[in-house]
Amino acid sequence: MAETKAKTAAKDPKLANAREASIEPSTQEMIERAQKLGIDTVFDRAVTMKPCAIGLQGICCKNCAMGPCRLPLPKGGIDGEDTRKGLCGATANTICARNFARMVAAGTSAHSDHGRGVAETFLSVARKETEDYKIKDPAKLIQIAPYFGVDTTVEVDGETLDRDIDEIALGVAEAAMAEFGKYDGTLAYLKRAPKPLQEKWKKEGVEPRAIDREVVEIMHRTAMGVDQDFVNLTKQATRCSLADGWGGAMIGTDLQDVMFGSPSPLQAEANLGVMKEDHVNVIVHGHEPLLSEMIVAACQSQENLDYAKSKGAKGIQLAGICCTANEVLQRHGVPPAGTFLQQELAIITGACDAMVVDVQCIFQNLANVAKCFHTKLITTHPIAKMEQENVVHIEFDEHHAMEDANKIVRLAIDNFTERGADVMIPRHKTTQIAGFGVESIRYHLGGSFRGDYYTLNDNIINGRIRGIAGVVGCNNARTKHNEEHITLIKELIKNDVIVLTTGCSAIAAGIHGLLTPGAAAVHCGPGLAEVCETVGIPPVLHLGSCVDNTRILLAATEVVKAGGLGDDICDLPAAGSAPEWMSEKAIAIGQYFVSSGVYTVFGYHMPLEGAPEFKDYLYREMENVYGGKWDCEPDPIKHAHKMIAHIDKKRKELGIDKARERVLMDMADRQALAME
Ligand code: NFS
C-alpha cells in the first residue's frame, strides 16, 4: 500500500480525528490505518462534506421542476404571520410534512419489500419448489395461521384433528402474499394489537389496507399539487407506517422464524476482532437473511472446510455487518464484525476475503475500498447492484439457494491466497448473549408454569424494574460512533429501566459489553440488577434486526395482556429511542411506534425545525390521538432522562409510583414503617 500517501488527522484538517469519531478502540485503530494507507472512510467524508442547512430543516421541496423551493426559517424565527411559500404556494408545513411522509414511505417499502421476499420464498417452500428451505418452527406457523384466517385443525367424523402442516403453510403463504396488494379489507395483523389501540386506528381511519397501497398513496399525496394539509399528510404517514410495523416487517420477522427457527438465547462474540488472520474471512452485510442462511450452511460444510484447508487456511470465519449480522447472530451465533459505520473498516483490515452484500445500508464506497485490497465485493440482489467494475454480481435465487451460497463461499476461499501481506485485524472483541424474542422473554421472565409476562409485570409493578425502553437504530457519521447508544443505554439501566434493543444499536451494545448477565452487577440500578441476577439475563436484551422491532411491539402487547399495567401500549411505563438514527427506515419505525402509543425520542436531529407547527403536531398533538408522540434530544443523558420522566409519569398514572419508593427503602426505613 502506498505509504507515500500517508496522512494523519493531526496534519490534515480534511481527515477525521479517530478519537473524536468513535468511542470504540478497534474503529479508531482502523480509521487511522485507513488514513495512513490513503483510503478515505465515511468518517473522513463527514469532515469534508457538510450537511445542507436547508435540508436539515426539512423545508426543501423538489417535487416539481419549478423548484427546488427552499423555505428556510428566518434567523430569529418567525415574527408574526408565517408568509413563507413555494412557487405553488406550498407552506413550510406542507413541504416538511411531505418530506417526512416520503421518508416513511421509503422506510416502509424497504422493510416490506424484505418481508415480501421472505413471503415469496416461503410460498416456494409451501409449494415444494425448493429443497433448500424447510419449516423449522411449525409451532410459530400454527400460532400465526389464525390471524391469516387459516384453520389449523380439521373436523373428521366429528373429531377435531390437527391439520396437515403443509396445507397450513400454503394457506399462510398465500394469505401473507395477499397482504401486499389485496383490494379490500385491512391488514390481518392489526388484530394482534391491544383492542383499545385497534379502536383508535379505526376511529382515526388509519387502518392500513394493503401494504403497497399505503406506500403508493403517500407518493401520490406528496406529488405536486395534491395533499396540502399537514395533519392529513401525517395521517397517511401513520397508516403507511402501521403497514410496516404491523404489516410487512411483522410478516418478515414471523416467516423468517417459521423457516429459519425462532431465536433463543445463545452466546457469541462481537466486533472486528472476530475476524481471523489464518482463516478465510467471509462477511455478510445487508438485511435479508435468505441468502446468508445458506452461506452459514456453506461455511460449515465439510467439503468447503476441506477446500479452505487445501488453500492453506485453518477454517472459514463467517461474520456479519448491519442487520444481516443480527439475523445470523440471533439464529446461529455468527458474530457481528461491526455496525453500519464499521463496514469499510472490515475491508481495511486487509483480511476480508469476501464481503457479500444484499440490500440496504451498503456504502457504494465499499467498492472503492475493496479495490485497494484483494477483497471480493459480491452483490447478490437484482435490485441492488453497483456500477464499479471490481464488483462481482452473483444473483441469488431461492430455487437454487444452496448452489449460489457454495459458489460465493468457494470464491472467497479461492481469494484467500490472494491476500496481501499487510493485514491488521484489531484484537478487540467481546462476548455477548443474544437471541432474545417474545417467546424467550416469556420463558425467562414469565415463569414456565404461568407461561405469560406475569413476572415481568410483577417486577414493574413492585418497582424493581422502573420501566421498559426500546433502544434501536443506526449509527450516524454526524455523531460520535456508538457514544449515544452506549451512554444512553447505561443511563437507562442505571435507573432500573430494562432495555430491549435491535439493529445497529444492539450490535453496539454487544461490542461494548452490555449484552451479558454480568453487565447487570456493573451497570444496573439495584432493582434491575436483582431481577437480572435472579433470572440470569442481561439487562439489555437483543431482539434482532430492524424488521424485528415488531418483536418489541408484540412484547409490549404481551405486557398489556399480562395485566396490571393498563389496557393499551400507551399506558405502559415504556419509551422508545433511536439515538444515532440516519435511515429513512428509522423514521418509518418511529412513526409506527408513536402511532402505537409509544413516546419515541430520536437523537442527533430531526428534519423538522423549519416547520415549527408541523413539528409541534408530531411532538405534542399526536399524543392526543394515539397516546404516543415524537421527541428529539441529542444529548444522551438528557435523552435518557426524558424517557425516564415519561416512564415515571406513566407509573404515576397507573398508581404504582409509590410501590417503587418502597422497594428503594433501606432497612432503617423498613423498621420505621413496621413500627408505625
Ligand atoms: Ni436498521 Fe439495519 Fe443499522 Fe440502521 Fe441500517 S443496519 S435496518 S437502518 S444502519 S440499524
Short mmCIF file of C-alpha atoms and ligand atoms in Angstrom, two decimals, residues 111 285-287 321-324 326 339-341 343 360-362 472-475 485 502-505 507 545-547 549 580-586 589, ligand 1:
data_model
loop_
_atom_site.label_atom_id
_atom_site.label_comp_id
_atom_site.label_asym_id
_atom_site.label_seq_id
_atom_site.Cartn_x
_atom_site.Cartn_y
_atom_site.Cartn_z
CA HIS A 111 -38.91 -3.33 5.35
CA HIS A 285 -23.73 -7.46 5.06
CA GLY A 286 -27.18 -6.04 4.43
CA HIS A 287 -30.57 -7.15 5.65
CA ILE A 321 -22.30 -6.32 9.42
CA CYS A 322 -25.61 -4.46 9.95
CA CYS A 323 -28.89 -6.33 10.19
CA THR A 324 -27.88 -9.39 8.17
CA ASN A 326 -28.25 -9.65 13.52
CA THR A 339 -22.18 -1.83 12.99
CA PHE A 340 -23.15 0.25 9.96
CA LEU A 341 -20.18 2.61 10.38
CA GLN A 343 -18.44 -1.69 7.10
CA GLN A 360 -29.93 -1.67 2.37
CA CYS A 361 -27.32 0.27 4.35
CA ILE A 362 -24.50 -0.70 1.96
CA VAL A 472 -32.87 0.78 18.36
CA GLY A 473 -31.49 2.09 15.09
CA CYS A 474 -28.42 3.07 13.22
CA ASN A 475 -25.11 4.81 13.57
CA HIS A 485 -26.14 4.35 22.14
CA THR A 502 -32.34 -4.18 17.86
CA GLY A 503 -30.39 -3.12 14.77
CA CYS A 504 -27.03 -1.44 14.97
CA SER A 505 -27.84 -0.30 18.49
CA ILE A 507 -24.56 -4.61 17.80
CA SER A 545 -32.67 -6.82 13.32
CA CYS A 546 -34.65 -3.69 12.47
CA VAL A 547 -37.58 -5.65 11.00
CA ASN A 549 -38.74 -4.13 16.02
CA GLU A 580 -27.93 7.68 16.33
CA TRP A 581 -30.53 7.28 13.59
CA MET A 582 -29.77 8.06 9.97
CA SER A 583 -32.02 5.92 7.76
CA GLU A 584 -35.48 6.64 6.37
CA LYS A 585 -36.34 3.23 7.81
CA ALA A 586 -35.84 4.69 11.27
CA ILE A 589 -40.22 2.75 12.65
NI1 NFS B 1 -31.77 -0.52 10.78
FE1 NFS B 1 -30.33 -2.38 9.64
FE2 NFS B 1 -28.19 -0.43 11.07
FE3 NFS B 1 -29.86 1.44 10.77
FE4 NFS B 1 -29.07 0.09 8.75
S1 NFS B 1 -28.40 -1.90 9.51
S2 NFS B 1 -32.35 -1.98 9.22
S3 NFS B 1 -31.15 1.01 9.18
S4 NFS B 1 -27.89 1.27 9.99
S5 NFS B 1 -29.97 -0.07 12.34
#
